[in-house]
Every structure is written in C-alpha cells, then in structure tokens.
C-alpha cells in the first residue's frame, strides 16, 4: 500500500474495520441467539413436562395394568399440540411408557434422573435416541411419593433450524450494515481524496516538511487569520516583527492589539515600535493571509535620500533664483541703468544674507540651520512662505541631528503640503527644546497620524507625521496639537 494515496489507504482500512466490526457483531449475535433459543427450548420443555406431570389423566393411567395404552396417545397429542420433539413418561427406574418411536417403549431412558427422583425439576442438554436435545425432567408425585418421571425436549437440530431461519434475516441486516458502512466510508474517502488531492502519506509528509521549512526560513512575516479573527498560523519572522507572544496562535488578534493591523483590506505601511512595516492582506478560502515586510532600513535610506534631495532642491532653487537675479542685473547694466543694477543686486544679497545670518545666529545646530535655509528656498520656489520666528533661539542641544532633521523636516513638509504660510519657532533651554511649526491650514483630522501611516495627499506614503511621532518617542519627548500648530517638547540630555 506504499504507492496508494492516503484516501485509498483510508478506504481499505475503514472497509476492513467495518467488515471486522460487522463480522464480530454477527458472531456475537449468533452466539447470543443460539443461547436464547436453547434457553427458550429449555423453558418450553419444562413447562410441557410440568403440565404433563400434574395431569389427572397421567395419574389415572399409572393405576392401570398397562399404562402405555393410555399414556402413549396422550403424550403424542400433547407433543403435537405443544411443538416439542418428544414426551417420554417413564417408571422411576427409567423404563419408558411413551416415546415418539413406539419401538423404544419399554426400553430404558437415556439421561439423568437422579435429581428428578429427589423431587426436583431440571433441564439439561443430552444425546439420546433422537440425537442431542434440550430436555426437562420432572417427577410425577402422588401421595408424597414419586410414581413416575416425565421428560420433554426439543432436539438441537430443531433449535439450529430455528437459528438458521433467524440468520437469514440477520444476514440481510448484516448486508445492509456492510453496504451502509461501505457507502459512508466511500463518501468520507472521496471527501478526503478531494482535500488531499489524491496524495499519499509520504507526499503529504514531504509537503508539510517543505511548508514548515519555507514558512520559518523566509524573512517576511507570514500570518493566517481565520474568518473569526483568530490567529491560526504565524512564522518566526512575524513573531519577531510584531512582538507576538509564544501563545499567539489560537488567540483573537484583537486581544493582542493587532485587529486593525492584520485585518485591513489593503497594503499599508505601519509603525510598530521602532520598525517601519509594510503589511499586505489578501483574502483566501481559509481566512486572511497577511504578509509583513520590514522596511525600516529602506525607510531610513529613503529618509536620507529625501533629505539629500531636499538639500539639492534647495541649492537648485537658490541657484535658479541667483541666475534670475544675475540675468536681471546684467540686463540692467546693458541698458545703461547701472545704479538700478547695483541697487537690485545689493538688495537681493542683503536679504539672503540677512536670512542666513538670522538663521545661523539663532539656530547654532549647523545641520538644523542648513535644513531651515533649504526649506525656506524650497517654500519660495513652491510659492509658499516659510517664516522663522524672530524669537527663535537654539544652541546645540546635544540631541541626535538626524532625529531633529526628521522632526523639523517632516513637520515643515506636512505644513507646506497643507497650507501656503508656515511659521517655525525653535527655543532651547536648560531642560527642554521646544519646536513649534504652525500653518494657516485646517490641521490634521486624526491624531492617530503620529501612530501609524497617515496622509491627506492620497499618495500612499503617509509616514511623515508617524516618523515624527516615532522620533519624538525615541528622544523621550511629547507632541501637542492645537489646530494646525504642532508643538514638540524634547528633554535636553
């Protein structure tokens, strides 16, 4: 059976089980039926023997010179009426008065009579002149003494004939039971064959081993959530990325705070702790298949690239503006308007230098100062206005410049995307740094923007404010939102 499918092996095994069960049941029924018929024959023989023993006709015949003359016809009438195979009336010494075969009259009775002579009625199985039979022997008592004995019985052959009659119906029942068992086994096997695709145990075991190896080898997190929201399967990567407990399988995802994360109908980016996770959900016949990919390193590289791109855009904007001014100055010189050319050039240089001096003078963190200058140029190119508050004052706070760039840069980008005028205020003290970015837009409608991927642009990124929240938490700070004003407080280390 090694080459058989699992369904085929199950069919054969179940048929064998059904056949053995039915055969065993049939044997038990046969033995029980034989015992019942034998006991029933004994009770019938006892009843007939007792009724004959107390019959007045029998007592009267015993007083005659030849009791057999009256007892033989009487015994035959009773035998035919009751259905027993023999009724033997005999002397206490066992000499027969009656017998179905008249030739046996006058001969000795074959069997035990001691208990009957003692006044007891008993039954036994014994082989006599008619073969093996179930018989009863009882005394005929008159005036306190045993005057004769009566034995009535049914042959084993007749009992067996009755048993065979019952076995015919039993065989029909057994055949029906086997048919029903085979049919139900076939139905179960057919369903099993469909579910196992006709594969054998070896193939199924190999598939399970491959499935288990692949499941735990991939770097992506894989989870299967049932239709009722129960987590039915997860691999090692999913446990690590999502911080799942050891007993996660079998628990409802809502109990572990993952209901929204694992039951969404689209691909989204989520922040879980310090990780940036791309979560994709797809419906299947068994529930929802969820894949989780760690985009933390990719997002960090993307953030660095965005920062570099921002600085490049700022330089490009500054170069573009400088080129426009230079062309204007050259044109004025060519037109002979030297004084106007000098005035325009010095005014533009003075404004740019004033902005640079003010930003560098008030923000003495060089990376953050460069970011603000770049964002100012970018805002000007986009037709927006980025204002650095006059009372901004921030020494180098000793905080990670990358975290500060993440916080300030994303807050400014978010404000520039939503409004035309943005005001930035930076204040540093001995205990904390306060960063305030406000715009003239409506502000965020959902404060959960700091907890997960969120955007009002519909571009599918939506990580700006979430990255701000993540960076603030890493620095041990807090965020306050009042309308379209964001205030970040960071403790000074």
Short mmCIF file of C-alpha atoms in Angstrom, two decimals:
data_model
loop_
_atom_site.label_atom_id
_atom_site.label_comp_id
_atom_site.label_asym_id
_atom_site.label_seq_id
_atom_site.Cartn_x
_atom_site.Cartn_y
_atom_site.Cartn_z
CA UNK A 1 0.00 0.00 0.00
CA UNK A 2 3.04 2.32 -0.09
CA UNK A 3 2.13 3.61 -3.53
CA UNK A 4 -1.50 4.20 -2.65
CA UNK A 5 -2.94 7.59 -1.91
CA UNK A 6 -3.92 8.47 1.63
CA UNK A 7 -7.58 8.33 0.62
CA UNK A 8 -7.14 4.85 -0.88
CA UNK A 9 -5.40 3.55 2.23
CA UNK A 10 -8.11 5.04 4.41
CA UNK A 11 -10.78 3.39 2.25
CA UNK A 12 -9.20 -0.06 2.60
CA UNK A 13 -8.56 0.34 6.32
CA UNK A 14 -12.06 1.61 7.00
CA UNK A 15 -13.61 -1.19 4.96
CA UNK A 16 -11.56 -3.70 6.95
CA UNK A 17 -12.64 -2.07 10.20
CA UNK A 18 -16.27 -2.10 9.11
CA UNK A 19 -16.05 -5.73 7.95
CA UNK A 20 -14.32 -6.89 11.15
CA UNK A 21 -16.79 -4.93 13.29
CA UNK A 22 -19.81 -6.31 11.46
CA UNK A 23 -18.39 -9.84 11.46
CA UNK A 24 -17.62 -9.64 15.17
CA UNK A 25 -21.09 -8.30 15.84
CA UNK A 26 -22.60 -11.08 13.74
CA UNK A 27 -20.69 -13.73 15.69
CA UNK A 28 -21.81 -12.23 18.99
CA UNK A 29 -25.40 -12.08 17.77
CA UNK A 30 -25.17 -15.68 16.56
CA UNK A 31 -23.85 -16.92 19.88
CA UNK A 32 -26.41 -14.91 21.81
CA UNK A 33 -29.26 -16.05 19.56
CA UNK A 34 -28.22 -19.69 19.99
CA UNK A 35 -28.14 -19.27 23.76
CA UNK A 36 -31.54 -17.56 23.73
CA UNK A 37 -33.10 -20.28 21.56
CA UNK A 38 -31.56 -23.02 23.72
CA UNK A 39 -32.82 -21.42 26.93
CA UNK A 40 -36.22 -20.87 25.34
CA UNK A 41 -36.33 -24.52 24.35
CA UNK A 42 -35.47 -25.50 27.93
CA UNK A 43 -38.26 -23.31 29.34
CA UNK A 44 -40.76 -24.77 26.85
CA UNK A 45 -39.70 -28.32 27.70
CA UNK A 46 -40.01 -27.59 31.43
CA UNK A 47 -43.50 -26.13 31.02
CA UNK A 48 -44.69 -29.11 28.96
CA UNK A 49 -43.14 -31.66 31.32
CA UNK A 50 -44.68 -29.99 34.39
CA UNK A 51 -48.13 -29.80 32.79
CA UNK A 52 -47.98 -33.47 31.87
CA UNK A 53 -46.74 -34.45 35.34
CA UNK A 54 -49.76 -32.90 37.06
CA UNK A 55 -52.33 -34.13 34.54
CA UNK A 56 -55.08 -36.29 36.14
CA UNK A 57 -55.06 -38.49 33.04
CA UNK A 58 -51.46 -39.42 33.72
CA UNK A 59 -52.14 -40.27 37.36
CA UNK A 60 -55.17 -42.33 36.38
CA UNK A 61 -53.23 -44.22 33.69
CA UNK A 62 -50.49 -45.11 36.16
CA UNK A 63 -53.03 -47.16 38.15
CA UNK A 64 -53.84 -49.35 35.14
CA UNK A 65 -52.10 -52.65 34.39
CA UNK A 66 -50.55 -51.30 31.16
CA UNK A 67 -50.15 -47.52 31.46
CA UNK A 68 -48.68 -47.25 27.96
CA UNK A 69 -52.06 -47.94 26.37
CA UNK A 70 -53.45 -44.63 27.60
CA UNK A 71 -50.25 -42.65 28.07
CA UNK A 72 -48.77 -43.09 24.55
CA UNK A 73 -51.73 -41.48 22.67
CA UNK A 74 -51.97 -38.78 25.30
CA UNK A 75 -48.25 -37.96 25.09
CA UNK A 76 -48.39 -37.75 21.28
CA UNK A 77 -51.37 -35.41 21.35
CA UNK A 78 -49.61 -33.09 23.79
CA UNK A 79 -46.35 -33.30 21.82
CA UNK A 80 -48.02 -32.27 18.59
CA UNK A 81 -50.00 -29.55 20.34
CA UNK A 82 -47.00 -28.01 22.10
CA UNK A 83 -44.39 -28.40 19.36
CA UNK A 84 -41.83 -30.32 21.37
CA UNK A 85 -39.96 -33.21 19.77
CA UNK A 86 -40.61 -35.82 22.41
CA UNK A 87 -42.52 -36.50 25.62
CA UNK A 88 -41.33 -39.53 27.50
CA UNK A 89 -43.24 -40.84 30.52
CA UNK A 90 -41.31 -43.48 32.41
CA UNK A 91 -41.19 -45.51 35.55
CA UNK A 92 -38.95 -44.31 38.37
CA UNK A 93 -36.37 -46.86 37.18
CA UNK A 94 -36.33 -45.28 33.70
CA UNK A 95 -38.44 -47.80 31.78
CA UNK A 96 -40.36 -45.90 29.11
CA UNK A 97 -44.14 -45.83 28.95
CA UNK A 98 -44.16 -43.47 25.94
CA UNK A 99 -41.85 -42.42 23.10
CA UNK A 100 -42.30 -40.81 19.64
CA UNK A 101 -40.84 -44.02 18.28
CA UNK A 102 -43.08 -46.84 19.61
CA UNK A 103 -40.17 -49.28 19.23
CA UNK A 104 -38.43 -47.53 22.11
CA UNK A 105 -41.31 -48.11 24.54
CA UNK A 106 -40.26 -50.49 27.32
CA UNK A 107 -36.59 -49.60 26.95
CA UNK A 108 -34.50 -47.65 29.39
CA UNK A 109 -34.46 -43.85 29.26
CA UNK A 110 -31.12 -42.36 28.20
CA UNK A 111 -30.32 -39.49 30.51
CA UNK A 112 -30.05 -38.38 34.11
CA UNK A 113 -32.94 -38.90 36.50
CA UNK A 114 -31.38 -38.64 39.96
CA UNK A 115 -32.44 -35.03 40.63
CA UNK A 116 -35.99 -35.77 39.43
CA UNK A 117 -36.24 -38.77 41.73
CA UNK A 118 -35.35 -36.38 44.54
CA UNK A 119 -38.39 -34.28 43.64
CA UNK A 120 -36.60 -31.61 41.54
CA UNK A 121 -37.37 -30.42 38.02
CA UNK A 122 -34.22 -29.72 35.96
CA UNK A 123 -33.12 -29.14 32.37
CA UNK A 124 -30.08 -30.46 30.54
CA UNK A 125 -28.61 -31.00 27.11
CA UNK A 126 -28.18 -34.67 26.42
CA UNK A 127 -27.82 -37.01 23.46
CA UNK A 128 -30.48 -39.66 23.41
CA UNK A 129 -32.22 -41.83 20.83
CA UNK A 130 -33.34 -38.76 18.82
CA UNK A 131 -29.92 -37.12 18.99
CA UNK A 132 -28.78 -34.19 21.07
CA UNK A 133 -31.65 -32.31 22.68
CA UNK A 134 -32.50 -29.72 25.28
CA UNK A 135 -34.73 -31.61 27.72
CA UNK A 136 -36.50 -31.19 31.05
CA UNK A 137 -37.11 -33.97 33.55
CA UNK A 138 -39.70 -33.68 36.33
CA UNK A 139 -41.28 -36.17 38.79
CA UNK A 140 -44.91 -37.30 38.88
CA UNK A 141 -45.75 -37.16 42.58
CA UNK A 142 -48.78 -38.80 44.17
CA UNK A 143 -49.43 -39.28 47.86
CA UNK A 144 -45.98 -37.89 48.64
CA UNK A 145 -44.05 -40.38 46.54
CA UNK A 146 -42.59 -40.34 43.05
CA UNK A 147 -44.68 -42.66 40.91
CA UNK A 148 -43.21 -41.78 37.52
CA UNK A 149 -40.98 -39.35 35.65
CA UNK A 150 -41.78 -37.12 32.66
CA UNK A 151 -39.18 -35.84 30.20
CA UNK A 152 -39.98 -33.39 27.39
CA UNK A 153 -37.45 -31.91 25.00
CA UNK A 154 -36.57 -30.22 21.74
CA UNK A 155 -33.73 -31.53 19.60
CA UNK A 156 -30.66 -29.41 18.89
CA UNK A 157 -31.28 -29.91 15.17
CA UNK A 158 -34.61 -28.16 15.51
CA UNK A 159 -33.05 -25.37 17.55
CA UNK A 160 -30.42 -25.00 14.83
CA UNK A 161 -33.14 -24.85 12.19
CA UNK A 162 -34.81 -22.01 14.05
CA UNK A 163 -31.42 -20.31 14.32
CA UNK A 164 -30.90 -20.65 10.57
CA UNK A 165 -34.27 -19.05 9.94
CA UNK A 166 -33.26 -16.10 12.09
CA UNK A 167 -29.84 -15.96 10.45
CA UNK A 168 -31.49 -15.33 7.08
CA UNK A 169 -32.88 -12.07 8.42
CA UNK A 170 -29.66 -11.43 10.28
CA UNK A 171 -27.69 -11.88 7.07
CA UNK A 172 -29.92 -9.30 5.41
CA UNK A 173 -29.30 -6.87 8.25
CA UNK A 174 -25.55 -7.57 8.09
CA UNK A 175 -25.55 -6.99 4.34
CA UNK A 176 -27.35 -3.68 4.83
CA UNK A 177 -24.90 -2.70 7.56
CA UNK A 178 -21.94 -3.55 5.34
CA UNK A 179 -23.48 -1.63 2.46
CA UNK A 180 -24.12 1.43 4.60
CA UNK A 181 -20.65 1.19 6.10
CA UNK A 182 -19.04 0.86 2.68
CA UNK A 183 -21.10 3.74 1.28
CA UNK A 184 -20.30 6.05 4.18
CA UNK A 185 -16.64 5.04 4.01
CA UNK A 186 -16.58 5.78 0.29
CA UNK A 187 -18.14 9.21 0.86
CA UNK A 188 -15.62 10.05 3.57
CA UNK A 189 -12.79 8.76 1.40
CA UNK A 190 -13.99 10.77 -1.60
CA UNK A 191 -14.02 13.93 0.51
CA UNK A 192 -10.59 13.08 1.89
CA UNK A 193 -9.31 12.45 -1.65
CA UNK A 194 -10.52 15.89 -2.74
CA UNK A 195 -8.92 17.56 0.26
CA UNK A 196 -5.60 15.74 -0.10
CA UNK A 197 -5.60 15.93 -3.93
CA UNK A 198 -5.01 12.20 -4.11
CA UNK A 199 -1.62 12.42 -2.38
CA UNK A 200 -0.19 9.67 -0.25
CA UNK A 201 1.13 9.96 3.32
CA UNK A 202 4.74 10.26 2.16
CA UNK A 203 3.91 13.07 -0.25
CA UNK A 204 1.79 14.83 2.38
CA UNK A 205 4.57 14.49 4.94
CA UNK A 206 7.11 15.85 2.46
CA UNK A 207 4.82 18.78 1.60
CA UNK A 208 4.40 19.54 5.31
CA UNK A 209 8.16 19.47 5.83
CA UNK A 210 8.70 21.78 2.85
CA UNK A 211 5.90 24.07 4.01
CA UNK A 212 7.33 24.23 7.52
CA UNK A 213 10.86 24.85 6.24
CA UNK A 214 9.77 27.63 3.88
CA UNK A 215 7.45 29.16 6.47
CA UNK A 216 10.22 29.57 9.02
CA UNK A 217 13.02 30.38 6.56
CA UNK A 218 11.57 33.43 4.80
CA UNK A 219 12.46 36.85 6.16
CA UNK A 220 8.95 38.15 5.63
CA UNK A 221 6.38 37.67 8.33
CA UNK A 222 3.55 35.35 7.29
CA UNK A 223 0.29 35.03 9.21
CA UNK A 224 -3.06 33.37 8.64
CA UNK A 225 -6.07 34.93 10.35
CA UNK A 226 -9.28 32.89 10.41
CA UNK A 227 -12.66 34.25 9.42
CA UNK A 228 -13.49 34.73 13.11
CA UNK A 229 -10.37 36.82 13.70
CA UNK A 230 -8.37 34.04 15.34
CA UNK A 231 -4.67 33.84 14.53
CA UNK A 232 -4.24 30.29 13.23
CA UNK A 233 -0.68 30.40 11.91
CA UNK A 234 2.40 32.62 12.09
CA UNK A 235 6.09 32.14 11.37
CA UNK A 236 9.18 33.17 13.31
CA UNK A 237 9.67 36.38 11.34
CA UNK A 238 6.11 37.51 12.13
CA UNK A 239 6.64 36.82 15.84
CA UNK A 240 9.83 38.90 15.82
CA UNK A 241 8.49 41.80 13.73
CA UNK A 242 5.21 42.12 15.61
CA UNK A 243 6.47 41.07 19.05
CA UNK A 244 3.91 38.27 19.30
CA UNK A 245 3.74 36.18 22.50
CA UNK A 246 4.54 32.48 22.48
CA UNK A 247 0.85 31.55 22.75
CA UNK A 248 -0.26 33.87 19.93
CA UNK A 249 -1.65 31.09 17.75
CA UNK A 250 -5.23 30.35 18.69
CA UNK A 251 -5.86 33.81 20.20
CA UNK A 252 -8.02 36.55 18.70
CA UNK A 253 -5.96 39.26 17.03
CA UNK A 254 -8.00 41.89 18.88
CA UNK A 255 -6.70 40.57 22.22
CA UNK A 256 -3.14 41.31 21.08
CA UNK A 257 -3.95 44.79 19.74
CA UNK A 258 -3.43 43.72 16.12
CA UNK A 259 -7.02 43.82 14.90
CA UNK A 260 -6.65 46.83 12.61
CA UNK A 261 -3.14 45.88 11.55
CA UNK A 262 -3.93 42.32 10.44
CA UNK A 263 -7.48 42.64 9.12
CA UNK A 264 -7.09 45.59 6.74
CA UNK A 265 -8.13 45.02 3.14
CA UNK A 266 -5.24 46.91 1.54
CA UNK A 267 -1.48 47.26 1.66
CA UNK A 268 -0.43 49.83 4.19
CA UNK A 269 2.70 50.98 5.99
CA UNK A 270 2.61 50.84 9.79
CA UNK A 271 4.98 51.84 12.54
CA UNK A 272 5.35 49.17 15.21
CA UNK A 273 7.79 50.29 17.87
CA UNK A 274 10.93 51.38 16.04
CA UNK A 275 10.10 49.39 12.93
CA UNK A 276 8.52 50.50 9.67
CA UNK A 277 6.41 47.58 8.46
CA UNK A 278 4.66 47.10 5.12
CA UNK A 279 1.57 44.98 5.78
CA UNK A 280 -0.40 43.36 2.98
CA UNK A 281 -3.65 41.43 3.48
CA UNK A 282 -5.29 39.10 0.98
CA UNK A 283 -8.50 37.11 1.46
CA UNK A 284 -8.39 33.35 0.99
CA UNK A 285 -10.69 30.38 1.48
CA UNK A 286 -9.31 29.81 4.98
CA UNK A 287 -9.42 33.45 6.07
CA UNK A 288 -6.95 36.27 5.52
CA UNK A 289 -3.30 35.79 4.55
CA UNK A 290 -1.13 38.61 5.90
CA UNK A 291 2.45 39.32 4.86
CA UNK A 292 4.64 41.67 6.88
CA UNK A 293 7.85 43.14 5.44
CA UNK A 294 10.41 45.12 7.43
CA UNK A 295 11.02 48.42 5.63
CA UNK A 296 12.94 50.04 8.49
CA UNK A 297 16.31 50.09 6.72
CA UNK A 298 14.68 51.00 3.41
CA UNK A 299 12.75 53.81 5.07
CA UNK A 300 15.93 55.09 6.74
CA UNK A 301 17.72 55.13 3.40
CA UNK A 302 14.68 56.76 1.80
CA UNK A 303 14.68 59.41 4.53
CA UNK A 304 18.35 60.12 3.96
CA UNK A 305 17.74 60.30 0.23
CA UNK A 306 14.80 62.64 0.77
CA UNK A 307 16.99 64.86 2.95
CA UNK A 308 19.73 64.90 0.32
CA UNK A 309 17.14 65.59 -2.35
CA UNK A 310 15.74 68.40 -0.22
CA UNK A 311 19.15 69.98 0.15
CA UNK A 312 19.75 69.56 -3.59
CA UNK A 313 16.38 71.10 -4.36
CA UNK A 314 17.20 73.96 -2.01
CA UNK A 315 20.53 74.55 -3.75
CA UNK A 316 18.85 74.29 -7.12
CA UNK A 317 16.20 76.79 -6.05
CA UNK A 318 18.87 79.15 -4.73
CA UNK A 319 20.89 78.77 -7.92
CA UNK A 320 17.78 79.35 -10.00
CA UNK A 321 16.94 82.49 -8.07
CA UNK A 322 20.55 83.70 -8.25
CA UNK A 323 20.60 83.11 -12.00
CA UNK A 324 17.38 85.09 -12.43
CA UNK A 325 18.77 87.97 -10.39
CA UNK A 326 22.10 87.86 -12.21
CA UNK A 327 20.38 87.95 -15.60
CA UNK A 328 18.31 90.88 -14.42
CA UNK A 329 21.39 92.76 -13.18
CA UNK A 330 23.26 92.07 -16.46
CA UNK A 331 20.31 93.28 -18.49
CA UNK A 332 20.09 96.48 -16.43
CA UNK A 333 23.82 97.06 -16.96
CA UNK A 334 23.44 96.50 -20.70
CA UNK A 335 20.60 99.02 -20.71
CA UNK A 336 22.87 101.55 -19.03
CA UNK A 337 20.94 101.53 -15.77
CA UNK A 338 23.93 100.85 -13.59
CA UNK A 339 22.56 102.36 -10.43
CA UNK A 340 19.41 100.24 -10.58
CA UNK A 341 21.52 97.15 -11.26
CA UNK A 342 23.69 97.84 -8.23
CA UNK A 343 20.66 98.53 -6.04
CA UNK A 344 18.90 95.31 -7.11
CA UNK A 345 21.98 93.16 -6.64
CA UNK A 346 22.83 94.53 -3.24
CA UNK A 347 19.21 94.30 -2.06
CA UNK A 348 18.91 90.63 -3.02
CA UNK A 349 22.26 89.82 -1.48
CA UNK A 350 21.38 91.75 1.64
CA UNK A 351 18.04 89.89 2.04
CA UNK A 352 19.61 86.49 1.51
CA UNK A 353 22.48 87.30 3.85
CA UNK A 354 20.13 88.64 6.48
CA UNK A 355 18.10 85.40 6.38
CA UNK A 356 21.24 83.34 6.56
CA UNK A 357 22.72 85.42 9.36
CA UNK A 358 19.47 85.32 11.33
CA UNK A 359 19.01 81.56 10.95
CA UNK A 360 22.63 80.71 11.67
CA UNK A 361 22.72 83.20 14.53
CA UNK A 362 19.58 81.89 16.20
CA UNK A 363 19.99 78.18 15.39
CA UNK A 364 23.51 77.08 16.23
CA UNK A 365 22.94 73.45 15.26
CA UNK A 366 24.52 73.52 11.75
CA UNK A 367 22.52 70.63 10.27
CA UNK A 368 19.25 72.08 11.50
CA UNK A 369 20.21 75.58 10.29
CA UNK A 370 21.03 74.20 6.84
CA UNK A 371 17.68 72.40 6.79
CA UNK A 372 15.79 75.61 7.60
CA UNK A 373 17.63 77.57 4.91
CA UNK A 374 16.95 74.85 2.37
CA UNK A 375 13.27 74.62 3.31
CA UNK A 376 12.99 78.43 3.01
CA UNK A 377 14.29 78.30 -0.55
CA UNK A 378 12.05 75.32 -1.35
CA UNK A 379 8.99 77.13 0.04
CA UNK A 380 9.80 80.22 -2.03
CA UNK A 381 10.04 78.13 -5.19
CA UNK A 382 6.69 76.49 -4.42
CA UNK A 383 5.06 79.87 -3.96
CA UNK A 384 4.73 79.43 -0.21
CA UNK A 385 6.25 81.36 2.67
CA UNK A 386 8.38 79.84 5.41
CA UNK A 387 8.86 82.24 8.32
CA UNK A 388 11.47 81.68 11.04
CA UNK A 389 10.15 83.26 14.21
CA UNK A 390 12.13 86.30 15.36
CA UNK A 391 12.40 84.96 18.91
CA UNK A 392 13.85 81.62 17.82
CA UNK A 393 16.95 80.81 19.84
CA UNK A 394 18.51 77.36 19.91
CA UNK A 395 22.02 76.38 20.91
CA UNK A 396 23.36 72.96 20.08
CA UNK A 397 21.15 70.87 22.42
CA UNK A 398 23.25 67.72 22.17
CA UNK A 399 20.41 65.80 20.50
CA UNK A 400 20.88 63.50 17.53
CA UNK A 401 20.87 65.81 14.45
CA UNK A 402 19.21 63.08 12.37
CA UNK A 403 16.28 62.92 14.77
CA UNK A 404 15.96 66.73 14.73
CA UNK A 405 16.00 66.75 10.91
CA UNK A 406 13.31 64.05 10.90
CA UNK A 407 11.10 66.00 13.30
CA UNK A 408 11.52 69.52 11.88
CA UNK A 409 11.77 68.49 8.23
CA UNK A 410 8.62 66.35 8.24
CA UNK A 411 6.61 68.92 10.20
CA UNK A 412 7.58 71.62 7.69
CA UNK A 413 6.89 69.35 4.70
CA UNK A 414 3.49 68.43 6.12
CA UNK A 415 2.67 72.11 6.71
CA UNK A 416 3.84 73.18 3.23
CA UNK A 417 1.68 70.49 1.66
CA UNK A 418 -1.41 71.68 3.53
CA UNK A 419 -1.02 75.49 3.56
CA UNK A 420 0.71 78.47 1.94
CA UNK A 421 2.30 80.06 5.00
CA UNK A 422 4.34 78.20 7.62
CA UNK A 423 5.88 79.61 10.77
CA UNK A 424 8.69 77.83 12.62
CA UNK A 425 9.75 78.66 16.16
CA UNK A 426 12.69 76.99 17.89
CA UNK A 427 13.52 77.60 21.55
CA UNK A 428 16.09 75.86 23.68
CA UNK A 429 16.57 75.91 27.41
CA UNK A 430 18.49 74.04 30.06
CA UNK A 431 15.81 71.37 30.46
CA UNK A 432 14.00 71.10 27.15
CA UNK A 433 13.88 72.08 23.49
CA UNK A 434 10.57 73.40 22.13
CA UNK A 435 9.85 73.14 18.40
CA UNK A 436 6.66 74.75 17.10
CA UNK A 437 5.51 74.53 13.49
CA UNK A 438 2.23 76.23 12.57
CA UNK A 439 0.46 76.89 9.28
CA UNK A 440 -2.74 78.52 8.09
CA UNK A 441 -4.33 75.22 7.07
CA UNK A 442 -7.07 73.19 8.81
CA UNK A 443 -4.69 70.89 10.68
CA UNK A 444 -4.88 67.08 10.93
CA UNK A 445 -8.27 65.49 11.46
CA UNK A 446 -6.86 62.37 13.13
CA UNK A 447 -4.34 62.49 15.97
CA UNK A 448 -3.53 58.86 15.16
CA UNK A 449 -1.36 60.35 12.39
CA UNK A 450 1.54 60.16 14.86
CA UNK A 451 0.97 56.45 15.48
CA UNK A 452 0.62 54.93 12.01
CA UNK A 453 0.86 55.72 8.31
CA UNK A 454 -1.39 58.71 7.58
CA UNK A 455 -1.68 61.35 4.87
CA UNK A 456 -4.14 63.79 3.35
CA UNK A 457 -2.47 63.66 -0.06
CA UNK A 458 -3.66 60.21 -1.08
CA UNK A 459 -0.23 59.19 -2.42
CA UNK A 460 0.00 56.08 -0.31
CA UNK A 461 3.07 57.16 1.71
CA UNK A 462 1.65 58.88 4.78
CA UNK A 463 4.65 58.31 7.03
CA UNK A 464 5.73 61.92 7.74
CA UNK A 465 3.86 62.56 10.96
CA UNK A 466 4.23 58.94 12.02
CA UNK A 467 8.01 59.24 11.67
CA UNK A 468 7.85 62.45 13.71
CA UNK A 469 6.00 60.63 16.46
CA UNK A 470 8.49 57.79 16.35
CA UNK A 471 11.49 60.13 16.59
CA UNK A 472 9.91 62.12 19.44
CA UNK A 473 9.27 58.92 21.40
CA UNK A 474 12.85 57.80 20.89
CA UNK A 475 14.07 61.10 22.33
CA UNK A 476 11.63 60.82 25.25
CA UNK A 477 9.62 63.88 24.22
CA UNK A 478 5.99 64.76 23.66
CA UNK A 479 3.79 66.28 20.94
CA UNK A 480 0.94 68.72 21.36
CA UNK A 481 -1.51 69.58 18.58
CA UNK A 482 -3.70 72.69 18.66
CA UNK A 483 -5.47 73.18 15.37
CA UNK A 484 -2.75 73.40 12.73
CA UNK A 485 0.02 74.12 15.26
CA UNK A 486 2.37 71.30 16.26
CA UNK A 487 4.47 71.75 19.40
CA UNK A 488 7.23 69.25 20.17
CA UNK A 489 8.96 69.20 23.55
CA UNK A 490 12.24 67.31 23.83
CA UNK A 491 14.20 66.87 27.07
CA UNK A 492 17.81 68.05 26.95
CA UNK A 493 20.20 65.18 27.78
#
